[in-house]
């Protein structure tokens, strides 16, 4: 991605537009940053592009992971940051950024305990070792009863106290568009455009880029990841604005080599990016597969009942277009437990009457033609699977072999692998200062949260809770630290 120079503007800022800290974005990072900075006595400006606070907490599951929490102790679970760190590095096969992961993990319990003190209530079944992602070795995975909202609400309530006390100034519908950069190269403030089209200048010794990812920006996604954006899952304001600002100041991105995907979504539309039509249950521990999975070449590429979600995700990552088709026959449709989570048998049957990404054919050859894959290969894949069912020896080692696929009509549902979080992120040092390629920090410019990228925070894997927890934690730490910075002589 190309960097761009910050727009030059002849704007003056009055003393009332001067703050100790400017936070760009009021989501998982920005909310705790504003709270802890204000609690430490700073005068904070929180600029938020959208009409409401909360960012990705409006769409996220809000699952966190932390070792050594009070909750764990109350439940008699012995855990340590060392074990959590070892788990993340094991799951990511050493690809996560060790320094950032350490900083997040050694402060994660403090974050969860702090949230709990503010009124956050975990689901009583938590903590567990994991849900939907490769499990940790210890039960340290927790979430609230109302997904990300459970976190958002306590943070917004706490922030309001500081707003009422006059320590935090929130400006909704203010899109930060450029950084102000002094003659020494230090960042001294931002310019933001309000909903009425007016551009405002604000100054502060520290600017925190807490603007989230870029996965709602198809063009930037393509530029960085070299792929089409498939889903509309991410928060719609995750458009990479902070990434562009960091680049404009001399920063750079890293971690895109750790691009990673979830095991698949059924898309609603044929055009991209698409909302989700629903989710097929592909977790073998929740529903053992009766179907086979074939890639765009018509070939099976993974043992469908492989217990490791991480291994299945890695297998999909290597497939053309990171997509596959779940293929089955009438016998499976009639006899297997429901494949689509929450769908009735009637809904499922109706979907094959023309809904995008649902395919039907009287024969395998006809099915292959509607999908657009090689009929010879598809038939060979089905024949190979059926042979394994008959002999009890599947060539991919699959163990759940309930029945052969031989009774037409035949069906397929297209599954698209896709990430929820942005892979590439802004490069920072251990103090979360944005750095240049030579490692030198850009004075006054900080970044935290998803803007750092899943490639740095989780590596080439999905490590449960390792996006929300670092976002909250880094925000909490930076708010306090940047309040202190404002008190130091320039
Ligand atoms: C469907 C889904 C489920 C998820 N579930 C989990 C989970 O269970 N556990 C987990 O660890 N992670 C999860 N994640 C990821 C996680 O939610 C995010 O990585 C994290 O919340 C990002 O926090 P953030 O503060 O960096 O960004 P956000 O919370 O997105 O906040 C960024 C804010 O910046 C604002 N903004 C953007 N541009 C500008 C601008 N130019 N000017 C001013 N403001 C701007 C945005 O409007 C937004 O409010 C999930 C993500 C999705 C999409």
PDB file of C-alpha atoms in Angstrom, residues 191-305:
ATOM      1  CA  UNK A 191      -7.610  17.235  11.814  1.00  0.00           C
ATOM      2  CA  UNK A 192     -11.078  15.725  11.746  1.00  0.00           C
ATOM      3  CA  UNK A 193     -14.137  16.355   9.636  1.00  0.00           C
ATOM      4  CA  UNK A 194     -17.503  16.495  11.374  1.00  0.00           C
ATOM      5  CA  UNK A 195     -20.756  15.267   9.845  1.00  0.00           C
ATOM      6  CA  UNK A 196     -21.604  18.811   8.705  1.00  0.00           C
ATOM      7  CA  UNK A 197     -18.488  18.834   6.534  1.00  0.00           C
ATOM      8  CA  UNK A 198     -16.462  21.232   8.711  1.00  0.00           C
ATOM      9  CA  UNK A 199     -12.809  20.413   9.322  1.00  0.00           C
ATOM     10  CA  UNK A 200     -11.487  20.921  12.858  1.00  0.00           C
ATOM     11  CA  UNK A 201      -7.916  20.970  14.135  1.00  0.00           C
ATOM     12  CA  UNK A 202      -7.017  19.608  17.562  1.00  0.00           C
ATOM     13  CA  UNK A 203      -3.648  19.466  19.277  1.00  0.00           C
ATOM     14  CA  UNK A 204      -2.152  17.149  21.900  1.00  0.00           C
ATOM     15  CA  UNK A 205       1.318  15.860  22.757  1.00  0.00           C
ATOM     16  CA  UNK A 206       0.083  12.291  22.122  1.00  0.00           C
ATOM     17  CA  UNK A 207      -2.213  10.839  19.472  1.00  0.00           C
ATOM     18  CA  UNK A 208      -3.447   7.264  19.855  1.00  0.00           C
ATOM     19  CA  UNK A 209      -4.530   5.485  16.682  1.00  0.00           C
ATOM     20  CA  UNK A 210      -7.287   3.181  17.959  1.00  0.00           C
ATOM     21  CA  UNK A 211      -9.264   3.026  14.729  1.00  0.00           C
ATOM     22  CA  UNK A 212      -9.437  -0.758  14.352  1.00  0.00           C
ATOM     23  CA  UNK A 213      -8.795  -2.773  11.202  1.00  0.00           C
ATOM     24  CA  UNK A 214      -9.282  -2.411   7.456  1.00  0.00           C
ATOM     25  CA  UNK A 215     -11.495  -5.419   6.765  1.00  0.00           C
ATOM     26  CA  UNK A 216     -14.493  -3.247   5.836  1.00  0.00           C
ATOM     27  CA  UNK A 217     -12.513  -1.547   3.080  1.00  0.00           C
ATOM     28  CA  UNK A 218     -12.511  -3.814  -0.009  1.00  0.00           C
ATOM     29  CA  UNK A 219      -9.918  -1.756  -1.871  1.00  0.00           C
ATOM     30  CA  UNK A 220      -7.434  -1.587   0.981  1.00  0.00           C
ATOM     31  CA  UNK A 221      -8.059  -5.258   1.774  1.00  0.00           C
ATOM     32  CA  UNK A 222      -7.159  -6.157  -1.798  1.00  0.00           C
ATOM     33  CA  UNK A 223      -4.087  -3.886  -1.775  1.00  0.00           C
ATOM     34  CA  UNK A 224      -2.765  -5.412   1.436  1.00  0.00           C
ATOM     35  CA  UNK A 225      -4.001  -9.009   1.348  1.00  0.00           C
ATOM     36  CA  UNK A 226      -4.169  -9.564  -2.434  1.00  0.00           C
ATOM     37  CA  UNK A 227      -7.655 -11.054  -2.198  1.00  0.00           C
ATOM     38  CA  UNK A 228     -11.273 -10.054  -2.559  1.00  0.00           C
ATOM     39  CA  UNK A 229     -13.095  -9.089   0.598  1.00  0.00           C
ATOM     40  CA  UNK A 230     -15.649 -11.861   1.025  1.00  0.00           C
ATOM     41  CA  UNK A 231     -17.833 -10.956   3.983  1.00  0.00           C
ATOM     42  CA  UNK A 232     -19.433  -7.926   5.598  1.00  0.00           C
ATOM     43  CA  UNK A 233     -18.712  -9.359   9.067  1.00  0.00           C
ATOM     44  CA  UNK A 234     -16.296  -6.659  10.294  1.00  0.00           C
ATOM     45  CA  UNK A 235     -17.436  -3.390  11.850  1.00  0.00           C
ATOM     46  CA  UNK A 236     -18.378  -1.143   8.897  1.00  0.00           C
ATOM     47  CA  UNK A 237     -16.067   1.691  10.031  1.00  0.00           C
ATOM     48  CA  UNK A 238     -13.032  -0.620  10.011  1.00  0.00           C
ATOM     49  CA  UNK A 239     -11.700   1.094   6.911  1.00  0.00           C
ATOM     50  CA  UNK A 240      -8.010   1.352   7.682  1.00  0.00           C
ATOM     51  CA  UNK A 241      -7.996   5.109   8.313  1.00  0.00           C
ATOM     52  CA  UNK A 242      -5.426   4.775  11.094  1.00  0.00           C
ATOM     53  CA  UNK A 243      -3.190   2.606   8.922  1.00  0.00           C
ATOM     54  CA  UNK A 244      -3.129   5.348   6.293  1.00  0.00           C
ATOM     55  CA  UNK A 245      -2.274   7.982   8.898  1.00  0.00           C
ATOM     56  CA  UNK A 246       0.548   5.867  10.344  1.00  0.00           C
ATOM     57  CA  UNK A 247       1.983   5.418   6.847  1.00  0.00           C
ATOM     58  CA  UNK A 248       1.655   9.147   6.157  1.00  0.00           C
ATOM     59  CA  UNK A 249       3.823   9.851   9.204  1.00  0.00           C
ATOM     60  CA  UNK A 250       6.545   7.407   8.162  1.00  0.00           C
ATOM     61  CA  UNK A 251       5.271   4.194   9.749  1.00  0.00           C
ATOM     62  CA  UNK A 252       4.982   0.829   8.058  1.00  0.00           C
ATOM     63  CA  UNK A 253       2.889  -2.339   8.155  1.00  0.00           C
ATOM     64  CA  UNK A 254       3.868  -5.869   9.083  1.00  0.00           C
ATOM     65  CA  UNK A 255       2.303  -9.272   9.690  1.00  0.00           C
ATOM     66  CA  UNK A 256       0.467  -9.773   6.377  1.00  0.00           C
ATOM     67  CA  UNK A 257       2.405 -13.011   5.860  1.00  0.00           C
ATOM     68  CA  UNK A 258       0.306 -14.360   8.746  1.00  0.00           C
ATOM     69  CA  UNK A 259      -2.985 -13.857   6.894  1.00  0.00           C
ATOM     70  CA  UNK A 260      -5.355 -16.425   8.352  1.00  0.00           C
ATOM     71  CA  UNK A 261      -8.988 -17.456   7.898  1.00  0.00           C
ATOM     72  CA  UNK A 262     -11.849 -19.087   9.715  1.00  0.00           C
ATOM     73  CA  UNK A 263     -13.090 -22.424   8.393  1.00  0.00           C
ATOM     74  CA  UNK A 264     -15.944 -21.027   6.415  1.00  0.00           C
ATOM     75  CA  UNK A 265     -19.155 -19.095   6.104  1.00  0.00           C
ATOM     76  CA  UNK A 266     -22.152 -19.561   3.825  1.00  0.00           C
ATOM     77  CA  UNK A 267     -22.588 -16.264   2.011  1.00  0.00           C
ATOM     78  CA  UNK A 268     -25.959 -14.665   1.336  1.00  0.00           C
ATOM     79  CA  UNK A 269     -25.235 -13.197  -2.073  1.00  0.00           C
ATOM     80  CA  UNK A 270     -23.226 -13.982  -5.155  1.00  0.00           C
ATOM     81  CA  UNK A 271     -21.698 -10.470  -5.115  1.00  0.00           C
ATOM     82  CA  UNK A 272     -18.878  -9.575  -2.743  1.00  0.00           C
ATOM     83  CA  UNK A 273     -18.510  -8.612   0.041  1.00  0.00           C
ATOM     84  CA  UNK A 274     -21.572 -10.489   1.230  1.00  0.00           C
ATOM     85  CA  UNK A 275     -23.498 -10.821   4.487  1.00  0.00           C
ATOM     86  CA  UNK A 276     -23.765 -14.326   5.885  1.00  0.00           C
ATOM     87  CA  UNK A 277     -26.682 -16.602   5.021  1.00  0.00           C
ATOM     88  CA  UNK A 278     -25.793 -18.731   8.013  1.00  0.00           C
ATOM     89  CA  UNK A 279     -23.209 -21.167   9.258  1.00  0.00           C
ATOM     90  CA  UNK A 280     -22.848 -24.814   8.459  1.00  0.00           C
ATOM     91  CA  UNK A 281     -21.888 -26.808  11.527  1.00  0.00           C
ATOM     92  CA  UNK A 282     -18.436 -28.073  10.623  1.00  0.00           C
ATOM     93  CA  UNK A 283     -17.212 -28.660  14.178  1.00  0.00           C
ATOM     94  CA  UNK A 284     -17.013 -32.467  14.400  1.00  0.00           C
ATOM     95  CA  UNK A 285     -17.469 -32.371  18.180  1.00  0.00           C
ATOM     96  CA  UNK A 286     -20.854 -30.638  17.701  1.00  0.00           C
ATOM     97  CA  UNK A 287     -22.005 -32.595  14.650  1.00  0.00           C
ATOM     98  CA  UNK A 288     -20.025 -35.421  13.059  1.00  0.00           C
ATOM     99  CA  UNK A 289     -19.905 -34.824   9.283  1.00  0.00           C
ATOM    100  CA  UNK A 290     -22.054 -36.919   6.951  1.00  0.00           C
ATOM    101  CA  UNK A 291     -20.857 -34.974   3.913  1.00  0.00           C
ATOM    102  CA  UNK A 292     -17.580 -34.564   2.072  1.00  0.00           C
ATOM    103  CA  UNK A 293     -15.726 -31.290   1.474  1.00  0.00           C
ATOM    104  CA  UNK A 294     -14.288 -30.649  -1.988  1.00  0.00           C
ATOM    105  CA  UNK A 295     -12.184 -27.740  -3.227  1.00  0.00           C
ATOM    106  CA  UNK A 296     -12.459 -25.823  -6.507  1.00  0.00           C
ATOM    107  CA  UNK A 297     -10.636 -28.693  -8.218  1.00  0.00           C
ATOM    108  CA  UNK A 298     -13.325 -31.119  -7.095  1.00  0.00           C
ATOM    109  CA  UNK A 299     -10.951 -32.848  -4.674  1.00  0.00           C
ATOM    110  CA  UNK A 300     -11.239 -33.611  -0.984  1.00  0.00           C
ATOM    111  CA  UNK A 301      -8.539 -31.645   0.827  1.00  0.00           C
ATOM    112  CA  UNK A 302      -9.015 -32.444   4.514  1.00  0.00           C
ATOM    113  CA  UNK A 303     -10.282 -35.210   6.737  1.00  0.00           C
ATOM    114  CA  UNK A 304     -13.735 -33.761   7.418  1.00  0.00           C
ATOM    115  CA  UNK A 305     -13.900 -35.060  10.999  1.00  0.00           C
TER     116      UNK A 305
END
